[in-house]
Coordinates of C-alpha atoms (C1' of nucleotides) in Angstrom, one line a residue:
Chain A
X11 CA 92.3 80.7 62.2
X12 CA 93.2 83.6 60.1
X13 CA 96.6 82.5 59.7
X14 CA 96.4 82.9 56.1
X15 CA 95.9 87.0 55.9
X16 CA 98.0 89.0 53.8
X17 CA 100.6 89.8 56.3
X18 CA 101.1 86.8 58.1
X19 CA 100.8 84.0 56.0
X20 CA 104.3 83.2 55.1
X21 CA 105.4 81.8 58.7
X22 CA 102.5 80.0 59.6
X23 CA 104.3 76.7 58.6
X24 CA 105.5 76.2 61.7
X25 CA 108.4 78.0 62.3
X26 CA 108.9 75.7 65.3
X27 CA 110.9 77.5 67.5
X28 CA 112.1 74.5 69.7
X29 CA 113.3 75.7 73.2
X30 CA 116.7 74.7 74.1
X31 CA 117.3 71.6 76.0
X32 CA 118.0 72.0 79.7
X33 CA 121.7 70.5 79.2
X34 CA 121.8 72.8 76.7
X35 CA 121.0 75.8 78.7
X36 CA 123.3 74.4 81.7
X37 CA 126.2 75.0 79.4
X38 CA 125.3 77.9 77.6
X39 CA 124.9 79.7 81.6
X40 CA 128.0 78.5 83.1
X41 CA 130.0 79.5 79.8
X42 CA 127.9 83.0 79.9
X43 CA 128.8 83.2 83.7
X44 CA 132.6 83.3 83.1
X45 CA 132.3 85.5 80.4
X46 CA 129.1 87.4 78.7
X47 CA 131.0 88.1 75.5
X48 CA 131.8 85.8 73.0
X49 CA 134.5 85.4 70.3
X50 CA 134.3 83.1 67.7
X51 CA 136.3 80.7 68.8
X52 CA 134.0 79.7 72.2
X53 CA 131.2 80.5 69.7
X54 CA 132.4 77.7 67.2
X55 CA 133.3 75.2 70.2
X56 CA 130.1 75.8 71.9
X57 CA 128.3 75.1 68.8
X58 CA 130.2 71.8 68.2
X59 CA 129.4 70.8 72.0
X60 CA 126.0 72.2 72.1
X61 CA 125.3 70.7 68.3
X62 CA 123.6 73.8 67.5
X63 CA 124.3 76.1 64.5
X64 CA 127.2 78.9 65.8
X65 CA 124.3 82.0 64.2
X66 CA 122.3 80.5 67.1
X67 CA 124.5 80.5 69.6
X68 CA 125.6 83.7 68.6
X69 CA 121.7 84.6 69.1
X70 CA 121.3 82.9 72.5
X71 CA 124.3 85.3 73.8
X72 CA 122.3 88.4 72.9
X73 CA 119.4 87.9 74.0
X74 CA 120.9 86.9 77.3
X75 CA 123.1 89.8 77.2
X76 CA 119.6 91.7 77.3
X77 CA 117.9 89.8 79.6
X78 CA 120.7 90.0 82.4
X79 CA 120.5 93.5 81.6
X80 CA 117.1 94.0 82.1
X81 CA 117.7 91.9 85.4
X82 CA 120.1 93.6 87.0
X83 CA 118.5 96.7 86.9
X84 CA 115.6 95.4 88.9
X85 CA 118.4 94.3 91.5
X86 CA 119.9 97.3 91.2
X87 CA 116.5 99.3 92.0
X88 CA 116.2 96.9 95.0
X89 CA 119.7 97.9 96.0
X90 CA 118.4 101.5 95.5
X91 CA 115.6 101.5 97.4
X92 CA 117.7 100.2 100.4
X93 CA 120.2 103.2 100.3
X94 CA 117.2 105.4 100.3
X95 CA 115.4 104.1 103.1
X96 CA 118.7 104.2 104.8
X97 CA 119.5 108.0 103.8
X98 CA 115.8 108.9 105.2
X99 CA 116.5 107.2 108.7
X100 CA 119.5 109.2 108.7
X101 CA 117.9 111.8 107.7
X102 CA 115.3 111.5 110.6
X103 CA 117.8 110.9 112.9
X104 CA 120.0 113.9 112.4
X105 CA 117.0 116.7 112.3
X106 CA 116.1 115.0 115.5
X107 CA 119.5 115.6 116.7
X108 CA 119.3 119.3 115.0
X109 CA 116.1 119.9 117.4
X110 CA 117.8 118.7 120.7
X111 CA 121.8 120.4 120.1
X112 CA 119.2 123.8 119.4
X113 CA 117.3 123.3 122.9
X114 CA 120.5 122.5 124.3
X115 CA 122.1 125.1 122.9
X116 CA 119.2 128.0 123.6
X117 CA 119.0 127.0 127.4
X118 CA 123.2 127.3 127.3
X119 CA 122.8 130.5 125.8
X120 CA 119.5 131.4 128.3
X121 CA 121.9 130.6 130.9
X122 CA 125.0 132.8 130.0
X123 CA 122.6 135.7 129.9
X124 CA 121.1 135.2 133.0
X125 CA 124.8 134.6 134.2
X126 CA 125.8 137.8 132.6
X127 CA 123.2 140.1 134.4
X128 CA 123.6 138.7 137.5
X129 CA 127.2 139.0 137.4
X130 CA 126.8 142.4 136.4
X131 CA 124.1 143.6 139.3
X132 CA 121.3 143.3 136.6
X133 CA 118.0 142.8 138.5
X134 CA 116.0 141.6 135.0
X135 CA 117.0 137.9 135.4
X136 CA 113.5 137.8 135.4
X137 CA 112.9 138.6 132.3
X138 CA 111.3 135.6 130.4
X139 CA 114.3 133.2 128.3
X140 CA 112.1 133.1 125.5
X141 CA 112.4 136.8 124.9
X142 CA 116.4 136.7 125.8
X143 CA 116.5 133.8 123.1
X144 CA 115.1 135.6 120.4
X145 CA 116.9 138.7 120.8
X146 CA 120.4 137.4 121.2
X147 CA 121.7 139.0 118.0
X148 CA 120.8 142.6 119.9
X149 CA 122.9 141.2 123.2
X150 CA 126.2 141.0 120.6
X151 CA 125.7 144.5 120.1
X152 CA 124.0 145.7 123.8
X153 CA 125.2 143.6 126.7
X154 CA 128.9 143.4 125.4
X155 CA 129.8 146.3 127.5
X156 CA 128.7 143.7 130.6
X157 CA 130.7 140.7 130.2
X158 CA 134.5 140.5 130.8
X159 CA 136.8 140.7 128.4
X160 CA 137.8 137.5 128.3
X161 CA 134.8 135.9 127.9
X162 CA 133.4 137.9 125.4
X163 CA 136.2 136.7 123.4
X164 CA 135.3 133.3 123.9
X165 CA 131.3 133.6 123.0
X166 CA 132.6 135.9 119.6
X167 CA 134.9 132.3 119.0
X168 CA 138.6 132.5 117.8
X169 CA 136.8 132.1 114.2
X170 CA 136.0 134.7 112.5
X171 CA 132.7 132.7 111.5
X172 CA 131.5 132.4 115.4
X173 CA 130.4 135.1 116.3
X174 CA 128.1 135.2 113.7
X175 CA 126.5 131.4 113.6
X176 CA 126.6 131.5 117.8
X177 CA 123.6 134.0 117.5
X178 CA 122.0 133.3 114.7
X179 CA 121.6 129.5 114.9
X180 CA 118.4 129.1 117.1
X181 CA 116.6 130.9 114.1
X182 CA 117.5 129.5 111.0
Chain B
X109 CA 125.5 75.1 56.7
X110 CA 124.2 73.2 59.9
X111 CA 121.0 74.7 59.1
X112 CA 119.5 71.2 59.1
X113 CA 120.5 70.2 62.6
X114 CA 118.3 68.0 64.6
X115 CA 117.5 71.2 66.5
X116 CA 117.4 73.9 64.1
X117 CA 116.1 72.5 60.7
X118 CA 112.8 74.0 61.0
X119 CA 113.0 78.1 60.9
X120 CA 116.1 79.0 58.7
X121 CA 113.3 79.6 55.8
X122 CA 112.7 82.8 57.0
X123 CA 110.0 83.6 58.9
X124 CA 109.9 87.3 57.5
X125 CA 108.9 89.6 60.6
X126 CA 107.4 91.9 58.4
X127 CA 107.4 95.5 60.4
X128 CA 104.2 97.3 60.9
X129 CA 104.3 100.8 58.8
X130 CA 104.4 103.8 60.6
X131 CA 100.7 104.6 60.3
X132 CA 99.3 100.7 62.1
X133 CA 102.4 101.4 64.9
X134 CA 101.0 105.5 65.4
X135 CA 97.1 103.8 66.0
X136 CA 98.5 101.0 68.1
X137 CA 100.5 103.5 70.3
X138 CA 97.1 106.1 70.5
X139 CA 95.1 102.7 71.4
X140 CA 97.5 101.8 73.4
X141 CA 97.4 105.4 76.1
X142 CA 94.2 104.9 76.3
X143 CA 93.7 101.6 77.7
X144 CA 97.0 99.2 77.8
X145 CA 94.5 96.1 77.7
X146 CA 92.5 94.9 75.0
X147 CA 89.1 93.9 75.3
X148 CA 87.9 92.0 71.9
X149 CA 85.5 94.3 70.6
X150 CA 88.5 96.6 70.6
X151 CA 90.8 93.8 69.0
X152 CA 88.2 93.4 66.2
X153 CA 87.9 96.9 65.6
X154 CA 91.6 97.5 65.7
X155 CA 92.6 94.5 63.4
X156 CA 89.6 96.0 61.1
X157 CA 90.9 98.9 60.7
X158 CA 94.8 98.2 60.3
X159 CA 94.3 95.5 57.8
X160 CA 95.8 92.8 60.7
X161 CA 94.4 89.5 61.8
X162 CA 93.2 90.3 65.5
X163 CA 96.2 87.3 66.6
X164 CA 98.8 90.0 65.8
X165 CA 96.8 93.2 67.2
X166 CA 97.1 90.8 70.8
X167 CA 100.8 89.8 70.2
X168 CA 101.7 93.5 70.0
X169 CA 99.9 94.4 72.6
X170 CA 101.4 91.8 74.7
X171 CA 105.1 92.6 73.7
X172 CA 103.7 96.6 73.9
X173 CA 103.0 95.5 78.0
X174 CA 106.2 94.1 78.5
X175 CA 108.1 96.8 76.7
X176 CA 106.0 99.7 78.7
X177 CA 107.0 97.7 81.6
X178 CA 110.3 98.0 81.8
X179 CA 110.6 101.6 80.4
X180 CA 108.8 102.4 83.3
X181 CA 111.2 100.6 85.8
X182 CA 114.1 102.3 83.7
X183 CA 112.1 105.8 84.5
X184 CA 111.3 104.7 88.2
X185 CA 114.9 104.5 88.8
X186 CA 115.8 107.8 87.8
X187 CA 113.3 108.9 89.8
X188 CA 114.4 107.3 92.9
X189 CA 118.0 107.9 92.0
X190 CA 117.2 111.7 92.1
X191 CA 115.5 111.2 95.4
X192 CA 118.4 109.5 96.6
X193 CA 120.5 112.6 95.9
X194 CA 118.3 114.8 97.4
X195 CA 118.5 112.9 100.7
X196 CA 122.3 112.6 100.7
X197 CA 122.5 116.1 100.4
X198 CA 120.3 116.7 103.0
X199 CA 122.3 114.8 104.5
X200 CA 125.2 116.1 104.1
X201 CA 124.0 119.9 105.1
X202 CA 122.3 118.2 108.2
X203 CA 125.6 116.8 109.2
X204 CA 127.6 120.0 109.1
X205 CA 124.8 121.6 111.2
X206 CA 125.0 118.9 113.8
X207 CA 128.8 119.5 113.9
X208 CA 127.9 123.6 114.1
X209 CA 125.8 123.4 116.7
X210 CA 127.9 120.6 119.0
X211 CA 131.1 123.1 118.5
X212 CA 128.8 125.9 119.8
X213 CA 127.2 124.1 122.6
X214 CA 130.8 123.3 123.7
X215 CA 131.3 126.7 123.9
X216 CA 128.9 127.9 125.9
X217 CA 129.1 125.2 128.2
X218 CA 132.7 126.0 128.5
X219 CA 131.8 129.6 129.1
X220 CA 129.5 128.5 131.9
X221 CA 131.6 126.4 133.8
X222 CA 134.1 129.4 133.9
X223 CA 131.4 131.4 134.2
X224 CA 130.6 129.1 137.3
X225 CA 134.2 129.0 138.8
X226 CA 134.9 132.4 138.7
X227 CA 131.3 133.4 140.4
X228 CA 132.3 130.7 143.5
X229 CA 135.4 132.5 143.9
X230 CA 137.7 129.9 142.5
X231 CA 141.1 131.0 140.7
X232 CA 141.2 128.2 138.4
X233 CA 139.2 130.3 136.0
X234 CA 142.8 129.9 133.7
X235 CA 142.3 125.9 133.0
X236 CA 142.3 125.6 129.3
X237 CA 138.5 125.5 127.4
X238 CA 139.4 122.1 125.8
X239 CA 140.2 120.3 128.9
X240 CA 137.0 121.8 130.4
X241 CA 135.2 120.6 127.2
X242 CA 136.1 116.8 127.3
X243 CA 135.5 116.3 130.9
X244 CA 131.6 117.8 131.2
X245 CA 130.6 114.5 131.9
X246 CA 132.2 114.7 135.2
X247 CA 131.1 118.1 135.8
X248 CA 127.9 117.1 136.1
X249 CA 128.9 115.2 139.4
X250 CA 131.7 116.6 141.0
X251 CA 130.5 120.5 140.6
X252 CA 127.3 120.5 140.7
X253 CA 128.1 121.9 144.6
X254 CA 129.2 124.9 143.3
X255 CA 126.2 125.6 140.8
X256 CA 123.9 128.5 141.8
X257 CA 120.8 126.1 142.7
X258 CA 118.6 127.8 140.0
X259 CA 121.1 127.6 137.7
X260 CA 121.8 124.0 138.3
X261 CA 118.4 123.1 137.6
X262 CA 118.6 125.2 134.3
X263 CA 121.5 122.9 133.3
X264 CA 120.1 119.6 134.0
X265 CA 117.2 120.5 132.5
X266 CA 113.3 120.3 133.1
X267 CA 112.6 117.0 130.8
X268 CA 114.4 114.2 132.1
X269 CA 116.6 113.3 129.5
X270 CA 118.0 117.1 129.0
X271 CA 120.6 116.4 131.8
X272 CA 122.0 113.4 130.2
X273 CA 122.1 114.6 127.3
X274 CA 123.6 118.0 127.4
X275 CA 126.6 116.5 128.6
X276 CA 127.1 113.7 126.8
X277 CA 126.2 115.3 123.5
X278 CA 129.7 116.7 122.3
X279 CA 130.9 113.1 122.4
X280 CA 128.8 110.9 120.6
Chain C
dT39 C1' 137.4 104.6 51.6
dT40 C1' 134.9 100.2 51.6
dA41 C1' 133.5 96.0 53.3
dC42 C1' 133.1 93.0 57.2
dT43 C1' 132.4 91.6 61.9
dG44 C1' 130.1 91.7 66.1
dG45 C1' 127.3 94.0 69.6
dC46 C1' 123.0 96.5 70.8
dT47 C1' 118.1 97.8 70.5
dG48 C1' 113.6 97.0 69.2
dT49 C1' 110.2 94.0 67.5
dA50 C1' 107.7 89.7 66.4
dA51 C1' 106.4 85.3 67.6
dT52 C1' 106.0 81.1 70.3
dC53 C1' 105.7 78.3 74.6
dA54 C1' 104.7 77.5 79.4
dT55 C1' 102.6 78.9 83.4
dT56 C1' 99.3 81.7 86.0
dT57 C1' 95.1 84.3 86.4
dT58 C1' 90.6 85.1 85.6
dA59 C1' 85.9 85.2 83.9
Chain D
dA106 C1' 86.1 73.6 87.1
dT107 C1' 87.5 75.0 82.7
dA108 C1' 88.3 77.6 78.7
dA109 C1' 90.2 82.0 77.4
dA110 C1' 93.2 85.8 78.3
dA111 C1' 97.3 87.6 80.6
dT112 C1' 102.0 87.1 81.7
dG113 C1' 106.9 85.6 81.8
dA114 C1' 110.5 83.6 79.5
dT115 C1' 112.5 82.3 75.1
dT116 C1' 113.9 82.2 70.4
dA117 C1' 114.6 84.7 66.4
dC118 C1' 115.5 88.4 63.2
dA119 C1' 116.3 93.2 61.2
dG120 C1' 118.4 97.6 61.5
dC121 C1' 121.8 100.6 63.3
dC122 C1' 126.4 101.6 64.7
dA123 C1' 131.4 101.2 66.0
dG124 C1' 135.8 99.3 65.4
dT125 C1' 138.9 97.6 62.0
dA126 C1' 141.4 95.1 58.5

DNA sequence: TTACTGGCTGTAATCATTTTA
DNA sequence: ATAAAATGATTACAGCCAGTA
């Protein structure tokens, strides 16, 4: 049809691009497969076998240079996608775990208070655990006068980092 | 050469892929934001106004697609590479806290079994923490006689799994 | 330095198959 | 159901760049 413009009428003869042969392509794959780089020796022998010009041989390795480029970026999205649908279970798995080693760990520490003032003729074991959890960074300070030596070495930890993270970690 | 190869004899008189100036690729790209199809009023117009037979306006925006496509995948994984980080390091901070929290709730729960042992009167108050740690589990059967009744109940826990798991957490 | 070789990217064009109006 | 348009896969080429003889 408009073949013949300014622009575009010098290929219109038929630049037949004729598509490789499937024999053709067999070989060309298997020799890409062993090796995706070609020097000019397999380039010459595969245009002997192939009876194709060595320029287009040459060509057909580029282009399928790109091509398994372009490919294996697409698997490697796929492969990708998997690791980050992995890291996210993970990730659900271990905040879940966070939640349940903090209630575990609050009721511990509810426990050692209420332990403490018993132990120590305190009549406020009453007093609600929600409060006592919240304020544990004051007991450090207050109720370290109550507790025996030895085990307020223990709750303070032989780290020097202990102390601090044993109080503090129900808020963070 | 071989240029006249049963295969090949047809396109070695170059087919001159003329490249479209600067100007025809800048109204092609603006086109192209807009609306990545082509509908062929659009075509006409197009082809009108860069002096182009409408064929080639549709070829580049065919080849445009296909390159738009896979810039895109290229950007998408980027994208889901930097999510990927972001989870593993997540990750990673969510693991330590785990580990924080288990060494701390092995510490109380140390503390309250000698805690427990010293308030029943029993001298063995001296047994090392770490053998205390690694046999909770069997606290939970064989000591359970000397637990406060109120304080038992604490430790196992008002939801049903909270007893299995507050001993069995510091091995997993 | 220069000239050559080969690889890579981007682009154009064609062919075959699928989708769609 | 069918002709046109979209799409996917190929073939081909030009321009740029690096290594090198």
């Amino acid at each position: 049809m408009d073949f013949f413009n300014s622009q575009t009428r010098k290929n219109n003869l038929k630049c037949h691009k004729k598509r490789l042969t499937q024999d053709q392509v067999r070989l060309l794959e298997i020799s890409f497969n062993s090796n995706n780089k070609l020097d000019s020796d397999r380039k010459s022998q595969l245009a002997q076998e192939l009876g194709l010009p060595p320029r287009q041989v040459a060509i057909w390795y580029q282009n399928k240079r790109a091509r398994w480029k372009s490919q294996s970026l697409e698997v490697d999205y796929k492969a990708l996608q998997q690791r980050l649908d992995n890291a996210m279970s993970d990730n659900d798995r271990l905040k879940l775990e966070v939640e349940r080693l903090k209630e575990e760990l609050n009721k511990a520490q509810e426990m050692l208070l209420a332990f403490n003032t018993t132990t120590n003729n305190y009549s406020s074991i009453s007093s609600s655990c929600d409060e006592v959890g919240s304020s544990c960074l004051q007991l450090h300070d207050q109720s370290k006068h109550h507790l025996d030596k030895e085990l307020y070495a223990c709750l303070i930890g032989d780290e020097g980092h202990f102390g601090h993270n044993f109080f503090a970690s129900s808020m963070s």
